[in-house]
Coordinates of N, CA, C and O in Angstrom, one line a residue:
M1 N 0.8 -1.2 0.0 CA 0.0 0.0 0.0 C 0.9 1.3 0.0 O 0.5 2.2 -0.7
I2 N 2.0 1.2 0.7 CA 2.9 2.4 0.8 C 3.4 2.7 -0.6 O 3.4 3.8 -1.0
I3 N 3.8 1.6 -1.4 CA 4.4 1.9 -2.7 C 3.3 2.4 -3.6 O 3.6 3.3 -4.4
K4 N 2.1 1.9 -3.6 CA 1.1 2.4 -4.5 C 0.8 3.9 -4.3 O 0.8 4.7 -5.2
N5 N 0.7 4.3 -3.0 CA 0.5 5.7 -2.7 C 1.7 6.6 -3.0 O 1.6 7.7 -3.6
L6 N 2.9 6.1 -2.7 CA 4.1 6.8 -3.0 C 4.3 6.9 -4.5 O 4.7 7.9 -5.0
L7 N 4.0 5.8 -5.3 CA 4.2 5.8 -6.7 C 3.3 6.9 -7.3 O 3.7 7.6 -8.2
K8 N 2.1 7.0 -6.9 CA 1.2 8.0 -7.4 C 1.8 9.4 -7.1 O 1.7 10.3 -8.0
S9 N 2.3 9.7 -6.0 CA 2.9 11.0 -5.6 C 4.1 11.2 -6.5 O 4.3 12.3 -7.0
V10 N 5.0 10.2 -6.7 CA 6.2 10.4 -7.4 C 5.8 10.7 -8.9 O 6.5 11.5 -9.5
V11 N 4.9 10.0 -9.5 CA 4.5 10.2 -10.9 C 4.0 11.6 -11.0 O 4.3 12.3 -12.0
L12 N 3.2 12.1 -10.1 CA 2.7 13.4 -10.2 C 3.8 14.5 -10.1 O 3.9 15.4 -10.8
C13 N 4.7 14.3 -9.1 CA 5.9 15.2 -9.0 C 6.8 15.1 -10.2 O 7.2 16.1 -10.7
S14 N 7.0 13.9 -10.8 CA 7.8 13.8 -12.0 C 7.2 14.5 -13.2 O 7.9 15.1 -14.0
A15 N 5.9 14.5 -13.2 CA 5.2 15.2 -14.3 C 5.4 16.7 -14.2 O 5.5 17.4 -15.2
C16 N 5.6 17.2 -13.0 CA 5.8 18.6 -12.8 C 7.3 19.1 -12.9 O 7.5 20.2 -13.0
I17 N 8.2 18.1 -12.8 CA 9.6 18.5 -12.9 C 10.0 19.2 -14.2 O 10.7 20.1 -14.2
S18 N 9.5 18.6 -15.2 CA 9.9 19.1 -16.6 C 8.7 19.7 -17.3 O 7.6 19.2 -17.2
Y19 N 8.9 20.8 -18.0 CA 7.8 21.4 -18.7 C 7.2 20.5 -19.8 O 6.1 20.5 -20.2
N20 N 8.1 19.6 -20.4 CA 7.5 18.7 -21.4 C 6.9 17.4 -20.8 O 6.2 16.7 -21.4
A21 N 7.2 17.2 -19.5 CA 6.6 16.1 -18.7 C 6.7 14.7 -19.4 O 5.9 13.8 -19.2
I22 N 7.8 14.5 -20.2 CA 8.0 13.2 -20.8 C 9.4 12.8 -20.5 O 10.3 13.5 -20.6
A23 N 9.6 11.5 -20.1 CA 10.9 11.0 -19.8 C 11.8 10.9 -21.0 O 11.3 10.8 -22.1
D24 N 13.1 11.0 -20.8 CA 14.0 10.9 -21.9 C 14.2 9.4 -22.3 O 14.5 9.2 -23.4
N25 N 14.0 8.5 -21.4 CA 14.1 7.1 -21.7 C 13.3 6.3 -20.8 O 13.1 6.6 -19.6
F26 N 12.8 5.2 -21.3 CA 12.1 4.2 -20.5 C 12.9 2.9 -20.5 O 13.5 2.6 -21.6
N27 N 12.9 2.1 -19.4 CA 13.7 0.9 -19.4 C 13.0 -0.2 -18.8 O 12.1 -0.1 -18.0
L28 N 13.4 -1.4 -19.2 CA 12.9 -2.7 -18.7 C 14.1 -3.5 -18.3 O 15.1 -3.6 -19.0
S29 N 14.1 -4.1 -17.1 CA 15.2 -5.0 -16.7 C 14.6 -6.4 -16.3 O 13.5 -6.4 -15.7
I30 N 15.4 -7.4 -16.6 CA 15.0 -8.8 -16.3 C 16.2 -9.5 -15.7 O 17.3 -9.4 -16.2
S31 N 15.9 -10.2 -14.6 CA 16.9 -11.1 -14.1 C 16.3 -12.4 -13.7 O 15.1 -12.6 -13.9
D32 N 17.0 -13.3 -13.1 CA 16.4 -14.6 -12.7 C 15.4 -14.4 -11.6 O 14.5 -15.2 -11.5
E33 N 15.6 -13.4 -10.8 CA 14.8 -13.2 -9.6 C 13.7 -12.1 -9.7 O 12.8 -12.1 -8.9
S34 N 13.8 -11.2 -10.7 CA 12.9 -10.0 -10.7 C 12.7 -9.4 -12.1 O 13.4 -9.8 -13.0
F35 N 11.7 -8.5 -12.1 CA 11.4 -7.7 -13.3 C 11.3 -6.3 -12.9 O 10.7 -6.0 -11.8
G36 N 11.9 -5.4 -13.7 CA 11.8 -4.0 -13.3 C 11.4 -3.1 -14.5 O 11.6 -3.4 -15.7
I37 N 10.8 -2.0 -14.2 CA 10.5 -0.9 -15.1 C 10.9 0.4 -14.6 O 11.0 0.6 -13.4
G38 N 11.2 1.3 -15.5 CA 11.7 2.6 -15.0 C 11.7 3.7 -16.0 O 11.4 3.4 -17.2
A39 N 12.0 4.9 -15.6 CA 12.0 6.1 -16.5 C 13.1 7.0 -16.0 O 13.4 7.1 -14.8
S40 N 13.8 7.7 -17.0 CA 14.8 8.6 -16.6 C 14.5 10.0 -17.2 O 14.0 10.1 -18.4
F41 N 14.8 11.0 -16.5 CA 14.7 12.4 -16.9 C 16.1 13.0 -16.9 O 16.6 13.2 -15.8
D42 N 16.7 13.2 -18.0 CA 18.1 13.7 -18.1 C 18.2 14.7 -19.2 O 18.0 14.4 -20.4
P43 N 18.6 15.9 -19.0 CA 18.9 16.5 -17.7 C 17.7 17.2 -17.1 O 16.7 17.5 -17.8
V44 N 17.7 17.3 -15.8 CA 16.8 18.1 -15.0 C 17.6 19.2 -14.5 O 18.5 19.0 -13.6
G45 N 17.5 20.4 -15.0 CA 18.4 21.5 -14.6 C 19.6 21.4 -15.5 O 19.6 20.7 -16.5
E46 N 20.7 22.1 -15.1 CA 21.9 22.1 -15.9 C 22.7 20.9 -15.9 O 23.2 20.4 -16.9
N47 N 23.0 20.4 -14.7 CA 23.9 19.2 -14.5 C 23.4 18.1 -13.6 O 24.1 17.5 -12.9
S48 N 22.1 17.9 -13.7 CA 21.5 16.8 -12.9 C 20.5 16.0 -13.6 O 20.1 16.4 -14.7
S49 N 20.1 14.9 -13.1 CA 19.1 14.0 -13.7 C 18.3 13.3 -12.6 O 18.7 13.3 -11.4
V50 N 17.2 12.7 -13.0 CA 16.3 12.0 -12.0 C 15.9 10.7 -12.7 O 15.7 10.7 -13.9
D51 N 15.7 9.7 -11.9 CA 15.1 8.5 -12.4 C 14.2 7.8 -11.4 O 14.3 8.1 -10.2
I52 N 13.3 7.0 -11.9 CA 12.4 6.3 -11.0 C 12.3 4.8 -11.5 O 12.3 4.6 -12.7
N53 N 12.4 3.9 -10.6 CA 12.4 2.5 -11.0 C 11.6 1.7 -10.0 O 11.6 1.9 -8.8
L54 N 10.8 0.7 -10.5 CA 10.1 -0.2 -9.7 C 10.6 -1.6 -10.0 O 10.5 -2.1 -11.2
L55 N 11.0 -2.3 -9.0 CA 11.5 -3.7 -9.1 C 10.5 -4.6 -8.4 O 10.2 -4.4 -7.3
H56 N 10.1 -5.7 -9.1 CA 9.1 -6.6 -8.6 C 9.6 -8.0 -8.6 O 10.2 -8.5 -9.5
D57 N 9.3 -8.7 -7.5 CA 9.6 -10.1 -7.3 C 8.4 -10.7 -6.6 O 7.5 -10.0 -6.0
D58 N 8.3 -12.0 -6.5 CA 7.2 -12.6 -5.7 C 7.2 -12.2 -4.3 O 6.1 -12.2 -3.6
D59 N 8.4 -12.0 -3.7 CA 8.5 -11.7 -2.3 C 8.6 -10.2 -1.9 O 8.5 -9.9 -0.7
F60 N 8.8 -9.3 -2.9 CA 9.0 -7.9 -2.6 C 8.6 -7.0 -3.8 O 8.6 -7.5 -4.9
D61 N 8.4 -5.8 -3.4 CA 8.4 -4.7 -4.4 C 9.3 -3.6 -3.9 O 9.3 -3.3 -2.7
L62 N 10.1 -3.0 -4.8 CA 11.1 -2.1 -4.4 C 11.0 -0.9 -5.3 O 11.2 -1.0 -6.5
L63 N 10.7 0.3 -4.8 CA 10.5 1.5 -5.5 C 11.8 2.4 -5.2 O 12.1 2.6 -4.0
R64 N 12.4 2.9 -6.3 CA 13.6 3.7 -6.1 C 13.5 5.0 -6.9 O 13.2 5.0 -8.1
L65 N 13.7 6.1 -6.2 CA 13.6 7.4 -6.9 C 15.0 8.1 -6.7 O 15.4 8.3 -5.5
G66 N 15.7 8.3 -7.8 CA 17.1 8.8 -7.7 C 17.3 10.2 -8.2 O 16.6 10.6 -9.2
F67 N 18.2 11.0 -7.6 CA 18.5 12.3 -8.0 C 20.1 12.3 -8.1 O 20.7 12.0 -7.1
Y68 N 20.6 12.7 -9.3 CA 22.1 12.6 -9.5 C 22.6 13.9 -10.0 O 21.9 14.7 -10.8
V69 N 23.8 14.2 -9.7 CA 24.5 15.4 -10.1 C 25.8 15.0 -10.8 O 26.6 14.2 -10.3
D70 N 26.1 15.6 -12.0 CA 27.3 15.4 -12.7 C 28.5 15.9 -11.9 O 28.5 17.1 -11.5
V71 N 29.6 15.1 -11.8 CA 30.8 15.5 -11.1 C 31.7 16.3 -12.0 O 32.4 17.2 -11.6
I72 N 31.8 15.8 -13.2 CA 32.8 16.4 -14.2 C 32.0 17.3 -15.1 O 31.1 16.9 -15.8
A73 N 32.5 18.5 -15.2 CA 31.9 19.5 -16.1 C 32.1 19.1 -17.6 O 33.1 18.5 -18.0
D74 N 31.1 19.5 -18.5 CA 31.2 19.1 -19.9 C 32.4 19.7 -20.6 O 32.9 19.1 -21.5
Q75 N 32.9 20.8 -20.1 CA 34.1 21.5 -20.7 C 35.4 21.0 -20.2 O 36.5 21.4 -20.7
S76 N 35.5 20.1 -19.2 CA 36.7 19.7 -18.6 C 37.5 18.7 -19.6 O 36.9 18.1 -20.5
D77 N 38.8 18.6 -19.5 CA 39.6 17.8 -20.3 C 39.2 16.3 -20.2 O 39.2 15.6 -21.1
I78 N 38.9 15.9 -18.9 CA 38.6 14.5 -18.7 C 37.3 14.1 -19.5 O 37.2 13.1 -20.1
K79 N 36.3 15.0 -19.4 CA 35.1 14.7 -20.1 C 35.3 14.8 -21.6 O 34.7 14.0 -22.4
T80 N 36.0 15.8 -22.1 CA 36.2 16.0 -23.5 C 37.1 14.9 -24.2 O 36.7 14.3 -25.2
I81 N 38.2 14.5 -23.5 CA 39.1 13.5 -24.1 C 38.6 12.1 -23.8 O 38.5 11.3 -24.7
H82 N 38.3 11.8 -22.6 CA 38.0 10.4 -22.2 C 36.5 10.1 -22.2 O 36.1 8.9 -22.1
Q83 N 35.6 11.1 -22.3 CA 34.2 10.9 -22.2 C 33.7 10.2 -20.9 O 32.7 9.5 -20.9
L84 N 34.5 10.3 -19.9 CA 34.1 9.7 -18.6 C 33.0 10.5 -18.0 O 32.9 11.7 -18.0
D85 N 32.0 9.7 -17.5 CA 30.8 10.3 -16.9 C 30.7 9.8 -15.4 O 30.6 8.7 -15.2
L86 N 30.9 10.8 -14.5 CA 30.8 10.5 -13.1 C 29.6 11.2 -12.5 O 29.4 12.4 -12.8
K87 N 28.8 10.5 -11.7 CA 27.7 11.1 -11.0 C 27.7 10.8 -9.5 O 28.0 9.6 -9.2
L88 N 27.3 11.7 -8.7 CA 27.0 11.5 -7.3 C 25.5 11.6 -7.1 O 24.9 12.4 -7.8
G89 N 24.9 10.8 -6.2 CA 23.5 10.9 -6.1 C 22.9 10.4 -4.8 O 23.6 9.8 -3.9
L90 N 21.6 10.6 -4.7 CA 20.8 10.1 -3.6 C 19.7 9.2 -4.2 O 19.1 9.6 -5.2
K91 N 19.3 8.2 -3.5 CA 18.2 7.3 -3.9 C 17.2 7.2 -2.7 O 17.6 6.7 -1.7
G92 N 16.0 7.6 -2.9 CA 14.9 7.3 -2.0 C 14.4 5.9 -2.3 O 14.1 5.6 -3.4
V93 N 14.4 5.0 -1.3 CA 14.1 3.6 -1.5 C 12.9 3.3 -0.6 O 12.9 3.6 0.6
V94 N 11.9 2.6 -1.2 CA 10.7 2.1 -0.4 C 10.6 0.6 -0.7 O 10.5 0.2 -1.8
L95 N 10.6 -0.2 0.4 CA 10.6 -1.6 0.3 C 9.3 -2.1 0.9 O 8.9 -1.8 2.0
E96 N 8.5 -2.9 0.1 CA 7.4 -3.7 0.7 C 7.7 -5.1 0.4 O 8.0 -5.5 -0.7
S97 N 7.7 -5.9 1.5 CA 8.1 -7.3 1.3 C 7.3 -8.3 2.2 O 6.5 -7.8 3.0
D98 N 7.4 -9.5 2.0 CA 6.8 -10.5 2.8 C 7.3 -10.5 4.2 O 6.7 -11.0 5.2
F99 N 8.6 -10.1 4.4 CA 9.2 -10.1 5.7 C 9.1 -8.8 6.5 O 8.8 -8.8 7.6
D100 N 9.4 -7.6 5.9 CA 9.3 -6.3 6.5 C 9.1 -5.3 5.5 O 9.4 -5.5 4.3
D101 N 8.7 -4.1 5.9 CA 8.5 -2.9 5.0 C 9.4 -1.8 5.6 O 9.6 -1.7 6.8
G102 N 9.8 -0.9 4.7 CA 10.6 0.2 5.2 C 11.1 1.1 4.1 O 10.8 0.9 2.9
M103 N 11.8 2.2 4.5 CA 12.3 3.2 3.6 C 13.7 3.5 4.0 O 14.2 3.3 5.1
A104 N 14.5 4.1 3.0 CA 15.9 4.4 3.2 C 16.2 5.6 2.2 O 15.6 5.7 1.2
L105 N 17.3 6.3 2.6 CA 17.9 7.3 1.7 C 19.3 6.8 1.5 O 20.2 6.9 2.4
A106 N 19.6 6.3 0.3 CA 20.9 5.7 0.0 C 21.7 6.8 -0.7 O 21.3 7.6 -1.6
V107 N 23.0 6.8 -0.4 CA 24.0 7.7 -0.9 C 25.0 7.0 -1.7 O 25.4 5.9 -1.4
G108 N 25.4 7.5 -2.9 CA 26.4 6.8 -3.7 C 26.7 7.5 -5.0 O 26.6 8.8 -5.1
G109 N 27.2 6.7 -5.9 CA 27.6 7.3 -7.2 C 27.7 6.3 -8.3 O 27.5 5.1 -8.1
S110 N 27.9 6.8 -9.5 CA 28.1 5.9 -10.7 C 29.1 6.4 -11.6 O 29.5 7.6 -11.6
A111 N 29.7 5.6 -12.4 CA 30.7 5.9 -13.4 C 30.4 5.2 -14.7 O 29.9 4.0 -14.7
E112 N 30.6 5.8 -15.8 CA 30.5 5.2 -17.1 C 31.6 5.7 -18.0 O 31.9 6.9 -18.1
L113 N 32.3 4.7 -18.7 CA 33.4 5.0 -19.5 C 33.3 4.3 -20.9 O 33.2 3.1 -20.9
P114 N 33.3 5.0 -22.0 CA 33.2 4.4 -23.3 C 34.5 3.6 -23.6 O 35.6 4.1 -23.3
I115 N 34.4 2.4 -24.1 CA 35.6 1.7 -24.5 C 35.7 1.4 -26.0 O 36.7 1.0 -26.5
A116 N 34.6 1.7 -26.7 CA 34.6 1.6 -28.2 C 33.6 2.6 -28.7 O 33.0 3.3 -27.9
D117 N 33.3 2.6 -30.0 CA 32.4 3.5 -30.6 C 31.0 3.6 -29.9 O 30.6 4.6 -29.6
K118 N 30.4 2.5 -29.7 CA 29.0 2.4 -29.2 C 28.9 1.5 -27.9 O 27.9 1.1 -27.6
I119 N 30.1 1.3 -27.3 CA 30.1 0.4 -26.2 C 30.8 1.1 -25.0 O 31.8 1.8 -25.1
S120 N 30.2 0.9 -23.8 CA 30.8 1.5 -22.6 C 30.7 0.5 -21.4 O 29.8 -0.4 -21.4
V121 N 31.5 0.7 -20.4 CA 31.4 0.0 -19.2 C 30.9 0.9 -18.1 O 31.1 2.1 -18.1
F122 N 30.2 0.3 -17.1 CA 29.6 1.1 -16.1 C 29.7 0.4 -14.7 O 29.8 -0.8 -14.7
A123 N 29.5 1.2 -13.7 CA 29.5 0.7 -12.3 C 28.8 1.7 -11.5 O 28.8 2.9 -11.7
H124 N 28.0 1.2 -10.5 CA 27.4 2.1 -9.5 C 27.3 1.4 -8.1 O 27.3 0.2 -8.0
L125 N 27.3 2.2 -7.1 CA 27.2 1.8 -5.7 C 26.4 2.7 -4.9 O 26.6 4.0 -5.0
Y126 N 25.4 2.2 -4.2 CA 24.5 3.1 -3.3 C 24.4 2.3 -1.9 O 24.2 1.1 -1.9
Y127 N 24.4 3.1 -0.8 CA 24.4 2.5 0.5 C 23.6 3.4 1.4 O 23.7 4.6 1.4
A128 N 22.8 2.8 2.3 CA 22.1 3.5 3.4 C 22.3 2.7 4.7 O 22.0 1.6 4.8
S129 N 22.9 3.4 5.6 CA 23.2 2.8 6.9 C 21.9 2.9 7.8 O 20.9 3.4 7.3
G130 N 22.0 2.4 9.0 CA 20.8 2.5 9.9 C 20.3 3.9 10.2 O 19.2 4.1 10.4
K131 N 21.2 4.9 10.1 CA 20.9 6.3 10.3 C 20.0 6.8 9.2 O 19.3 7.8 9.4
L132 N 20.1 6.2 8.0 CA 19.4 6.7 6.8 C 18.3 5.7 6.4 O 17.8 5.8 5.3
S133 N 17.9 4.8 7.3 CA 16.9 3.8 7.1 C 15.8 4.0 8.1 O 16.1 4.3 9.3
F134 N 14.6 3.7 7.7 CA 13.4 4.0 8.5 C 12.5 2.8 8.6 O 12.5 1.9 7.7
N135 N 11.6 2.8 9.6 CA 10.6 1.7 9.8 C 11.4 0.4 10.0 O 12.3 0.4 10.8
D136 N 11.0 -0.7 9.3 CA 11.6 -2.0 9.6 C 13.0 -2.1 8.8 O 13.7 -3.1 9.1
L137 N 13.3 -1.2 7.9 CA 14.5 -1.3 7.2 C 15.7 -0.8 8.0 O 15.7 0.3 8.5
E138 N 16.8 -1.6 8.1 CA 17.9 -1.2 8.9 C 19.1 -0.9 8.1 O 20.0 -0.1 8.5
K139 N 19.3 -1.5 6.9 CA 20.4 -1.2 6.0 C 20.0 -1.5 4.6 O 19.3 -2.5 4.3
Y140 N 20.5 -0.7 3.6 CA 20.3 -1.0 2.2 C 21.6 -0.8 1.4 O 22.3 0.1 1.7
Q141 N 21.8 -1.8 0.6 CA 23.1 -1.8 -0.2 C 22.8 -2.2 -1.6 O 22.1 -3.3 -1.8
E142 N 23.2 -1.5 -2.6 CA 23.0 -1.8 -4.0 C 24.3 -1.5 -4.8 O 24.9 -0.4 -4.7
W143 N 24.7 -2.4 -5.7 CA 25.8 -2.2 -6.6 C 25.6 -3.0 -7.9 O 24.9 -4.0 -7.9
S144 N 26.2 -2.5 -8.9 CA 26.2 -3.3 -10.2 C 27.4 -2.8 -11.0 O 27.9 -1.7 -10.8
M145 N 27.7 -3.7 -12.0 CA 28.7 -3.3 -13.0 C 28.4 -4.1 -14.3 O 27.8 -5.2 -14.2
G146 N 28.8 -3.5 -15.4 CA 28.5 -4.2 -16.6 C 28.9 -3.5 -17.9 O 29.7 -2.5 -17.8
V147 N 28.3 -3.9 -19.0 CA 28.6 -3.3 -20.3 C 27.3 -2.8 -20.9 O 26.3 -3.5 -20.9
K148 N 27.3 -1.6 -21.6 CA 26.2 -1.0 -22.3 C 26.6 -1.0 -23.8 O 27.7 -0.7 -24.1
A149 N 25.6 -1.2 -24.6 CA 25.9 -1.1 -26.1 C 24.7 -0.4 -26.7 O 23.5 -0.7 -26.5
K150 N 25.0 0.6 -27.6 CA 24.0 1.3 -28.4 C 23.8 0.6 -29.7 O 24.5 0.9 -30.7
V151 N 22.9 -0.4 -29.7 CA 22.8 -1.3 -30.9 C 21.5 -0.9 -31.7 O 21.3 -1.4 -32.8
I152 N 20.6 -0.1 -31.1 CA 19.4 0.3 -31.8 C 19.4 1.8 -31.9 O 20.1 2.5 -31.1
K153 N 18.7 2.4 -32.8 CA 18.8 3.8 -33.1 C 18.5 4.7 -31.9 O 19.2 5.6 -31.5
N154 N 17.4 4.4 -31.2 CA 17.0 5.3 -30.0 C 17.0 4.5 -28.7 O 16.1 4.6 -27.9
G155 N 18.1 3.7 -28.5 CA 18.1 3.0 -27.3 C 19.4 2.2 -27.1 O 20.3 2.3 -27.9
E156 N 19.5 1.5 -26.0 CA 20.7 0.7 -25.7 C 20.3 -0.5 -24.9 O 19.2 -0.5 -24.2
I157 N 21.2 -1.5 -24.9 CA 21.0 -2.6 -24.1 C 22.2 -2.7 -23.1 O 23.3 -2.2 -23.4
S158 N 22.0 -3.3 -22.0 CA 23.1 -3.5 -21.0 C 23.0 -4.9 -20.4 O 21.9 -5.5 -20.3
L159 N 24.1 -5.4 -20.1 CA 24.3 -6.7 -19.5 C 25.3 -6.6 -18.4 O 26.4 -6.1 -18.6
G160 N 24.8 -6.9 -17.2 CA 25.7 -6.7 -16.0 C 25.4 -7.7 -14.9 O 24.5 -8.5 -15.0
Y161 N 26.2 -7.5 -13.8 CA 26.0 -8.3 -12.6 C 25.7 -7.3 -11.5 O 26.4 -6.2 -11.4
G162 N 24.8 -7.6 -10.7 CA 24.4 -6.7 -9.6 C 23.9 -7.4 -8.4 O 23.5 -8.5 -8.4
S163 N 23.8 -6.6 -7.3 CA 23.3 -7.1 -6.0 C 22.5 -6.0 -5.3 O 22.9 -4.8 -5.3
I164 N 21.4 -6.4 -4.7 CA 20.6 -5.5 -3.8 C 20.4 -6.3 -2.6 O 19.8 -7.4 -2.6
E165 N 20.9 -5.8 -1.4 CA 20.8 -6.5 -0.2 C 20.3 -5.6 0.9 O 20.6 -4.4 1.0
V166 N 19.4 -6.1 1.8 CA 18.9 -5.3 2.9 C 19.0 -6.1 4.2 O 19.0 -7.3 4.2
D167 N 19.0 -5.3 5.3 CA 18.8 -5.8 6.6 C 17.6 -5.2 7.1 O 17.3 -4.0 7.0
T168 N 16.7 -6.0 7.7 CA 15.5 -5.5 8.3 C 15.4 -6.0 9.8 O 16.3 -6.6 10.3
D169 N 14.3 -5.6 10.4 CA 14.1 -6.0 11.8 C 14.1 -7.5 12.0 O 14.6 -8.0 13.0
H170 N 13.6 -8.3 11.0 CA 13.5 -9.7 11.1 C 14.4 -10.5 10.3 O 14.6 -11.7 10.5
V171 N 15.0 -9.9 9.3 CA 15.9 -10.7 8.3 C 17.2 -9.9 8.1 O 17.2 -8.7 7.9
K172 N 18.3 -10.6 8.2 CA 19.6 -10.0 8.0 C 20.2 -10.6 6.7 O 20.0 -11.7 6.3
N173 N 20.8 -9.7 5.9 CA 21.5 -10.0 4.6 C 20.5 -10.6 3.6 O 20.8 -11.6 3.0
A174 N 19.3 -10.1 3.5 CA 18.3 -10.6 2.6 C 18.7 -10.1 1.2 O 18.8 -8.9 1.0
E175 N 19.0 -11.0 0.2 CA 19.3 -10.6 -1.1 C 18.1 -10.5 -2.0 O 17.4 -11.4 -2.3
L176 N 17.7 -9.2 -2.3 CA 16.6 -9.0 -3.2 C 16.9 -9.3 -4.6 O 16.1 -9.7 -5.4
E177 N 18.2 -9.1 -4.9 CA 18.7 -9.3 -6.3 C 20.2 -9.7 -6.2 O 20.9 -9.1 -5.4
D178 N 20.6 -10.7 -6.9 CA 22.0 -11.1 -6.9 C 22.2 -12.0 -8.2 O 21.8 -13.1 -8.2
G179 N 22.8 -11.4 -9.2 CA 23.0 -12.1 -10.4 C 23.1 -11.3 -11.6 O 23.2 -10.0 -11.6
V180 N 23.0 -11.9 -12.7 CA 23.0 -11.3 -14.0 C 21.7 -10.5 -14.3 O 20.6 -11.1 -14.1
V181 N 21.8 -9.3 -14.8 CA 20.7 -8.5 -15.1 C 20.8 -8.0 -16.6 O 21.8 -7.4 -17.0
F182 N 19.7 -8.2 -17.3 CA 19.6 -7.7 -18.7 C 18.7 -6.5 -18.7 O 17.6 -6.6 -18.1
K183 N 19.1 -5.4 -19.4 CA 18.3 -4.2 -19.4 C 18.2 -3.6 -20.8 O 19.2 -3.6 -21.5
I184 N 17.1 -3.1 -21.2 CA 16.9 -2.4 -22.4 C 16.3 -1.1 -22.2 O 15.3 -1.0 -21.4
A185 N 16.8 -0.1 -22.8 CA 16.3 1.3 -22.6 C 16.0 1.9 -23.9 O 16.8 1.8 -24.9
F186 N 14.8 2.6 -24.0 CA 14.4 3.2 -25.2 C 14.4 4.7 -25.0 O 13.7 5.2 -24.1
G187 N 15.1 5.5 -25.8 CA 15.2 6.9 -25.6 C 14.2 7.6 -26.6 O 13.8 7.1 -27.6
F188 N 14.0 8.9 -26.3 CA 13.1 9.8 -27.1 C 13.7 11.1 -27.4 O 14.6 11.5 -26.7

């Protein structure tokens, strides 16, 4: 129930963030354990972006709303020569599960580096300790790494390995996701 009400609020706020109110890309992710859908708004402002993702499994639903800021300016030598993209961000996380429900504010960052014409490698890490976790959620940890390829005109696919792990009042080291994740994103 928390996720449904929060999702309605987030969708309404997302529609107000941008005057065109349309996401820059929509994505679908599939793994052995879960299915996810999401949307990205990039840029929001001059050097920031926002995304929203819902991950579903038989045992849980996980809603994540992220806000990210570019670390490297577009005019810097690192960005111009190497095309390195670094972001720092916050993710609001809402968990509804069979074992416990809760919320967290995860802090972290991501990096993406092109290695060929239409291929890049990426990694990200987000973490929320007990001080940034609420209700039944005591700790949240998310990381992934992989390869992205722009093989279609207005989109990209990615293949990576990732993990999402939580500690709650009743369960320690619960792995919501751990394994290979395939993702496809369509841009507009």
